[in-house]
Each structure stands twice: as structure tokens, then as C-alpha cells.
Short mmCIF file of C-alpha atoms in Angstrom, two decimals:
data_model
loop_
_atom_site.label_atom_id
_atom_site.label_comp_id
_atom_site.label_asym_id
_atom_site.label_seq_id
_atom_site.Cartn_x
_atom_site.Cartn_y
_atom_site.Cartn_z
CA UNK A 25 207.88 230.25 143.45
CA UNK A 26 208.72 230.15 139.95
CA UNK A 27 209.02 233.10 137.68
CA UNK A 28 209.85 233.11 134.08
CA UNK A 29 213.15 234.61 133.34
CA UNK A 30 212.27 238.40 131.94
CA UNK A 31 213.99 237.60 129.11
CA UNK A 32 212.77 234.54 128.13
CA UNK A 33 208.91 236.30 128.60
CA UNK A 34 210.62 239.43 126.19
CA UNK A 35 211.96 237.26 123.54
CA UNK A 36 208.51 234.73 123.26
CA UNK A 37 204.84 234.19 122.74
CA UNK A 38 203.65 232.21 125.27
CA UNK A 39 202.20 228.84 124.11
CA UNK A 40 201.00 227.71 127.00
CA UNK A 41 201.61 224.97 130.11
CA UNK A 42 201.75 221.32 129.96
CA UNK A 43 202.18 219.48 133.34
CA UNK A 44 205.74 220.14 133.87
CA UNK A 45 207.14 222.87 131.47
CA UNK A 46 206.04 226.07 130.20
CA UNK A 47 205.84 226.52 126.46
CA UNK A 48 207.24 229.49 124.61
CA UNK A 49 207.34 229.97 120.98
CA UNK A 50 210.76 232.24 120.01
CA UNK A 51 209.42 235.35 118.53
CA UNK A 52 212.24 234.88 115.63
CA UNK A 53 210.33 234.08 112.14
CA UNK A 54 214.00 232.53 111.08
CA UNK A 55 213.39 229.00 112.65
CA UNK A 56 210.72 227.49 114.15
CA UNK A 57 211.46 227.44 117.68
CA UNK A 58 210.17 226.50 120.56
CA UNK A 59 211.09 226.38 124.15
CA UNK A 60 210.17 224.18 127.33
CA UNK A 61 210.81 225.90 130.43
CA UNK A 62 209.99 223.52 133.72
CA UNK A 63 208.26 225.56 136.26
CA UNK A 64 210.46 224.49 138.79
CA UNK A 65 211.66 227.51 141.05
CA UNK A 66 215.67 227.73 140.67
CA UNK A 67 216.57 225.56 138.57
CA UNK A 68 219.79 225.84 136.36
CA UNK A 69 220.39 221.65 135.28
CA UNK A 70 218.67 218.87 134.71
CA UNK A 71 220.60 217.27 137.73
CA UNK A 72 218.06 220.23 139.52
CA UNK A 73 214.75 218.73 138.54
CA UNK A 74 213.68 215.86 141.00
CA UNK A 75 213.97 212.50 139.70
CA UNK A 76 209.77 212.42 138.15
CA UNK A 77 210.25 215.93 137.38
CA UNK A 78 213.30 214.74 135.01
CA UNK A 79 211.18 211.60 133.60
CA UNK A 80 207.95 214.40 132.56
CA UNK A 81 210.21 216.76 131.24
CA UNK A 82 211.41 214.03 128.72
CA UNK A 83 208.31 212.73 128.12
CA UNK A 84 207.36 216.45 127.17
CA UNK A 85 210.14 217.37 124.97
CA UNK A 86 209.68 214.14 123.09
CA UNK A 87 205.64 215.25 123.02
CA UNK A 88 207.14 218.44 121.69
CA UNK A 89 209.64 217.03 119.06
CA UNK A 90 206.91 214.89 117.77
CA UNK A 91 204.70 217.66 117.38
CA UNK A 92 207.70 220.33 115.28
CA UNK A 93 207.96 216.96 113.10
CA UNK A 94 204.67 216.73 112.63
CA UNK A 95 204.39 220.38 111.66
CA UNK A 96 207.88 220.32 109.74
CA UNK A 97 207.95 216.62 108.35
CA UNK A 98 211.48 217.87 106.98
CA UNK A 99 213.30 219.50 109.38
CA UNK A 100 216.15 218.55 111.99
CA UNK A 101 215.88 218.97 115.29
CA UNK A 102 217.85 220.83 117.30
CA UNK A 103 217.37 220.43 121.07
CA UNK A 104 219.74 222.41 123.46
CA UNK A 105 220.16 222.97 126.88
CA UNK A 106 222.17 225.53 127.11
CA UNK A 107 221.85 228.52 129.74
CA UNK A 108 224.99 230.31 128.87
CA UNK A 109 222.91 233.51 129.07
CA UNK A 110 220.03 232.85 130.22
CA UNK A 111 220.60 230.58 133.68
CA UNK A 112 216.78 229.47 134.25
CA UNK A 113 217.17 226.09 132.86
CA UNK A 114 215.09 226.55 129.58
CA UNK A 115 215.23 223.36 126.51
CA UNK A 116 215.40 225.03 122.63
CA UNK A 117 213.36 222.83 120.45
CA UNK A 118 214.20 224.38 117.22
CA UNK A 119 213.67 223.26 113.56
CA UNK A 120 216.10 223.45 111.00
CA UNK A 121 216.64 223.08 107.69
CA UNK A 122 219.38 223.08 105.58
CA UNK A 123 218.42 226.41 103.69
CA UNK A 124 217.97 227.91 106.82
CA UNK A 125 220.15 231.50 107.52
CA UNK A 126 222.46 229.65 109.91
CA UNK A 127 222.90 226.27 108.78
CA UNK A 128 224.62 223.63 109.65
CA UNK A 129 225.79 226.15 112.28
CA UNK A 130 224.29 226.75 115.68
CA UNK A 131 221.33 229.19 115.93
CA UNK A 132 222.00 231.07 118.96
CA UNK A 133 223.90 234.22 118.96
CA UNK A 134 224.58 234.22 115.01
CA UNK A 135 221.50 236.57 113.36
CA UNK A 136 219.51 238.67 115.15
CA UNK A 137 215.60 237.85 115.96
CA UNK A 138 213.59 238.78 113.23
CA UNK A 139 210.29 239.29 114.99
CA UNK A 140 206.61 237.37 113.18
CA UNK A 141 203.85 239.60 112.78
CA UNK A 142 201.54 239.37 115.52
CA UNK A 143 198.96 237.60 113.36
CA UNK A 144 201.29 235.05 111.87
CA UNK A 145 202.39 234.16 116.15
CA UNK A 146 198.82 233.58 116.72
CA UNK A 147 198.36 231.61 114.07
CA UNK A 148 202.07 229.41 114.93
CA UNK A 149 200.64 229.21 118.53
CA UNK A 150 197.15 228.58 117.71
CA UNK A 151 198.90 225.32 115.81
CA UNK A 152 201.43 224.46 118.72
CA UNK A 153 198.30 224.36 121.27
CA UNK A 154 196.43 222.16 118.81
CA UNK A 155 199.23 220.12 118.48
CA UNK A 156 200.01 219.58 122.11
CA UNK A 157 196.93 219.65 123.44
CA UNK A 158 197.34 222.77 125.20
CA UNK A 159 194.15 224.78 126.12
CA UNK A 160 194.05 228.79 124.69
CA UNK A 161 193.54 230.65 128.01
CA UNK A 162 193.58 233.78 125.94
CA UNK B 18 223.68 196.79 112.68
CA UNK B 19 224.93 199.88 114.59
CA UNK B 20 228.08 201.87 113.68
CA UNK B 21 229.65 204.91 114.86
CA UNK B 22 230.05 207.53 112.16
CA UNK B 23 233.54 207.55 110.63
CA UNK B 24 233.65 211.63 111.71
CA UNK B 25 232.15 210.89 115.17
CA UNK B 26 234.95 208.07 115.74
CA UNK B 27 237.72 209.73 113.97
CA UNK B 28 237.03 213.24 116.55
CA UNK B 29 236.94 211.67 119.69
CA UNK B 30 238.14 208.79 122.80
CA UNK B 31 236.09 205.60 123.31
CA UNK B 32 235.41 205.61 127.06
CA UNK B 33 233.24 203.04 126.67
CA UNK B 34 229.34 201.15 126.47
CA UNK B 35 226.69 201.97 128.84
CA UNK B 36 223.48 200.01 128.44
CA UNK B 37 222.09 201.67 125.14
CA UNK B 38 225.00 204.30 124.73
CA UNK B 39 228.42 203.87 123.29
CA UNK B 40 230.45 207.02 125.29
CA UNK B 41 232.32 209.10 123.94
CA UNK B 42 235.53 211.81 124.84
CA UNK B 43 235.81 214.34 122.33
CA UNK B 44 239.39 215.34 121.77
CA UNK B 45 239.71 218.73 122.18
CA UNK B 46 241.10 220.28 125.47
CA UNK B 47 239.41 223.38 125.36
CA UNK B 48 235.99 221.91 127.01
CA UNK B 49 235.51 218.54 128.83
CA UNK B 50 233.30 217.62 125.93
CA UNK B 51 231.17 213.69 126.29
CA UNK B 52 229.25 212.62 123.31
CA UNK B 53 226.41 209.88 124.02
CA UNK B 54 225.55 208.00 120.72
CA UNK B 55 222.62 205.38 121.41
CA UNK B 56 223.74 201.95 119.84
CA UNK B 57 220.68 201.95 117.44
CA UNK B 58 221.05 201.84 113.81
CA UNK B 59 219.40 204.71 111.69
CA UNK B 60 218.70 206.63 114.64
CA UNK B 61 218.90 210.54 113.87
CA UNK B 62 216.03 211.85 115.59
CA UNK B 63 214.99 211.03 119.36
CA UNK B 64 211.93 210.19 117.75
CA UNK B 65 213.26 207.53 116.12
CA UNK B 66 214.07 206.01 119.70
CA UNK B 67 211.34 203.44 120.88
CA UNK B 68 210.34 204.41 123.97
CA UNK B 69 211.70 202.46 125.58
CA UNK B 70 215.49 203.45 124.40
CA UNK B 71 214.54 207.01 124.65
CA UNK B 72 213.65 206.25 128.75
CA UNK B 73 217.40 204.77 128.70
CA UNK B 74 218.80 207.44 126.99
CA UNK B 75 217.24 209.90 129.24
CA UNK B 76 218.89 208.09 132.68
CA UNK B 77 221.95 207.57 130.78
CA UNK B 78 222.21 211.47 130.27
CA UNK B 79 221.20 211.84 133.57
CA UNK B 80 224.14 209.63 134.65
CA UNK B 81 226.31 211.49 132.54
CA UNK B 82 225.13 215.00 133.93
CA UNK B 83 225.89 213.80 136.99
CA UNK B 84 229.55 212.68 136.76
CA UNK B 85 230.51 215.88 134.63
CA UNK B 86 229.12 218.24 137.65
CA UNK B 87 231.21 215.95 140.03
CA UNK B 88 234.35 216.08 138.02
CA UNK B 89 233.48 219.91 137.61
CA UNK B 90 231.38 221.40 139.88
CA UNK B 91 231.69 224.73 138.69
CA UNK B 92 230.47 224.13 134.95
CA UNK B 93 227.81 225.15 133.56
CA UNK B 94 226.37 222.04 131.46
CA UNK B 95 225.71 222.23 127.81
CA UNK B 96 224.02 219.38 126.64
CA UNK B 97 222.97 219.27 122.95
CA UNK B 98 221.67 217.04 119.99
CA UNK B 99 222.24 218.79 116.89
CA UNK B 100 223.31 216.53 114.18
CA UNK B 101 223.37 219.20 111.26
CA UNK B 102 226.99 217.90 110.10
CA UNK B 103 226.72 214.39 111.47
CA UNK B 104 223.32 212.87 111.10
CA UNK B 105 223.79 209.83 113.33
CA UNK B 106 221.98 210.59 116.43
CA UNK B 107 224.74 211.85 119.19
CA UNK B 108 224.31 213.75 122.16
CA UNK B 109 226.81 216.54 123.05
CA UNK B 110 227.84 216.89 126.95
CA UNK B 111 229.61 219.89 127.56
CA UNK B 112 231.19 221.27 131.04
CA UNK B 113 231.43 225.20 129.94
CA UNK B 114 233.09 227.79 132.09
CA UNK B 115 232.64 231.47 132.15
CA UNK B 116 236.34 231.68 131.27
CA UNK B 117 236.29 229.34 128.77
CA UNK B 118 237.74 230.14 125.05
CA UNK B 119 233.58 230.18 123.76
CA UNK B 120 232.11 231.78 126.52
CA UNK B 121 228.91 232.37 126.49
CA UNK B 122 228.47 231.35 122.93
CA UNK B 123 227.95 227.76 121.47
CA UNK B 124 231.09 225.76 120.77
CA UNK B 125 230.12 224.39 117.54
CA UNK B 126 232.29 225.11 114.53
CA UNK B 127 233.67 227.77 116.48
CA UNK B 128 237.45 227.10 117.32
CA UNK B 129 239.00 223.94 115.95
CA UNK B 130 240.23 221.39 118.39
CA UNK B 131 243.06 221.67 120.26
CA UNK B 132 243.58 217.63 120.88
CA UNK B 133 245.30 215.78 124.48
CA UNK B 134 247.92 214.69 124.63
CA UNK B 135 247.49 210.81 124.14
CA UNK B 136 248.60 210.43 128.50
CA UNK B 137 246.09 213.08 129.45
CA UNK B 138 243.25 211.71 127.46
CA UNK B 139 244.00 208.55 128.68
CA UNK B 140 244.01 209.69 132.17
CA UNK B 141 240.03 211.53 131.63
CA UNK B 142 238.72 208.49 129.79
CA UNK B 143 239.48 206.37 133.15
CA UNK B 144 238.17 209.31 135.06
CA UNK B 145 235.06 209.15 133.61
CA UNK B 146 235.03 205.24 133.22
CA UNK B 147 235.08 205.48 137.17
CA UNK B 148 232.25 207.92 137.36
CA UNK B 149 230.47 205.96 134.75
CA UNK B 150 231.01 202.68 136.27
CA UNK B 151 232.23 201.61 132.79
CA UNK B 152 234.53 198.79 132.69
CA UNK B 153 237.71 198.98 131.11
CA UNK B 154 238.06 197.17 128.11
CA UNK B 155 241.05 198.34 126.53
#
């Protein structure tokens, strides 16, 4: 059964599901970030996800990048895999820009999270569902 | 037309073409390190794939994935598309270990390279030409 990583559920608002991934939005008001988690129980790689599971994951990250450009007609994407940490195979969507704390250098492990306000993560999620279609089930 | 960045070319191997990907062996022995740059001119974003490129960059990343956990079963895959420095879309395939001179962090910008030696790279970019099925055109 799947079961999000603890500290992927600590670190996020939850955005909601599309068919294949879960959507977090990184409670970090530095960068708009977002991540796709596939609700796929154990997996670590892509080379884990079965071969349609692969194909809807892309087509959902691609949803997702079009929707952060949409939102951020300026920004450049940055879209990791990494699981250094954090093994449950999660995808960073994250926007940068280039007067953004960390750039051109990678986000993760450089600043500290500095946590949104709770209304201003509604609001950021309240967008992100709009954007991808995803239904509020709060 | 399409061609490679001057940085991307001047950092790295040619192992060869796949279908919509020119491959890539970063040179730098501290990580087996493939970049995948899709052979499309003015690409920086995956959104500025057609969809039908994107679908052949996702299999070809797939492919990719595969032969790196062959070669090294143990890694832990990183697989990135940044493009803060370079802007040319390029897709970063790393094998990480959790002795490795990074571990856990990113590898970006963090260490400079430590390059093969021109017999040992040669030896990896066959490697991987076999894994790839990429002929040899050198």
C-alpha cells in the first residue's frame, strides 16, 4: 500500500492527486516548488514504475511544468529526481529565477525552509488545483 | 540547426546519437555522470519539446536509467534538468553512492572535476555504447 514518506507529508501542503502522482507544494516561500510523488508502493527509480505508470508520470510532470510556467511565465525549471534523503521516489518541480537565494546553484540542502503563512499556502494551492485540474477535497 | 553548447561539449565524452538524443559522458571520475541533450534547436524547457520528442525523450531516459543501474546496481540514480548555467536543454544522469565524495547532497558546482584518464574514458564510453546499443562512430 502506499504511504507518503513522513517527511515529505512534514515538509508540504498537500495539493492534491492526479491519476498517477500525488501533489505536494514545498512549504518553503523561497521557490516555488512543487513535488509529484507516484503512489506506487516502494518505489525508489523510475526503472520501478511499470512501463504505463512511467508514460503517466511524464505526461504529469509535463502537465505540471506547463502549469509553474503558466504561473511563473519567467522562471526556469528545475526538475530533479533525486532521493538522496528521502528514498520514496518523489520529482521536484521547482521554479527559479535568477534573483532567487540560491541561484544558479542547486536548491536542496543550501538555505533552510522558510515556511508561507498558512493563508498565502492556501492561496498557492488553491492556484495549483485550478491549474491542474485538481478537485479541493478540503 | 542543433548544436551542442560550447560548455556542454568542452565538459564531457561523445558516446554517441540515440534517436532524438546526442549522449553524453561527463568527464569527471568522481560520479558516472550521462548527460542526454535532445537534438532540437532552442530547446531549454521540456516544454519546448513537441510531444512527440518529449515521448522520445522520456524512453530514451528510460533507456538510459536502465543501463546505468546495470553497470551499477548499487547507485542510487540522480537524474536532473537544471540548466541554470547552461540554458540548452540537457538532462543530467547520475549513478550516486552513499560513499561518494557529495553524498547525500547535489553534485552541482560542488567539487570541480577530477577528469579520466583519456584510456579509461574511452573504455566507459564503449561500455555504455554497448548498453546503449549506440554504434561506434569514432
Amino acid at each position: 500500500m502506499f504511504n507518503l514518506d513522513t517527511r515529505l507529508a512534514g515538509d508540504t501542503y498537500c495539493v492534491g492527486d492526479l491519476t498517477l502522482c500525488r501533489v505536494l507544494l514545498m512549504n518553503d516561500t523561497q521557490y516555488p516548488w512543487l513535488i509529484l510523488v507516484p503512489r506506487v508502493a516502494g518505489a525508489v527509480e523510475f526503472t520501478d514504475l511499470s512501463d504505463a505508470d512511467y508514460q503517466t508520470y511524464c505526461s504529469e510532470s509535463r502537465l505540471v511544468a506547463k502549469a509553474m510556467l503558466s504561473v511563473y511565465p519567467d522562471a526556469k525549471l528545475n526538475i530533479a529526481a533525486l532521493g538522496n534523503v528521502v528514498s520514496q521516489l518523489h520529482i521536484h518541480h521547482v521554479a527559479r529565477f535568477n534573483n532567487d537565494i540560491a541561484w544558479p546553484g542547486p536548491i536542496w540542502g543550501k538555505y533552510p525552509a522558510k515556511p508561507y503563512a498558512p493563508e498565502q499556502a492556501t492561496a498557492l494551492v488553491k492556484q495549483f488545483q485550478i491549474q491542474l485540474s485538481i478537485k479541493d477535497e478540503s
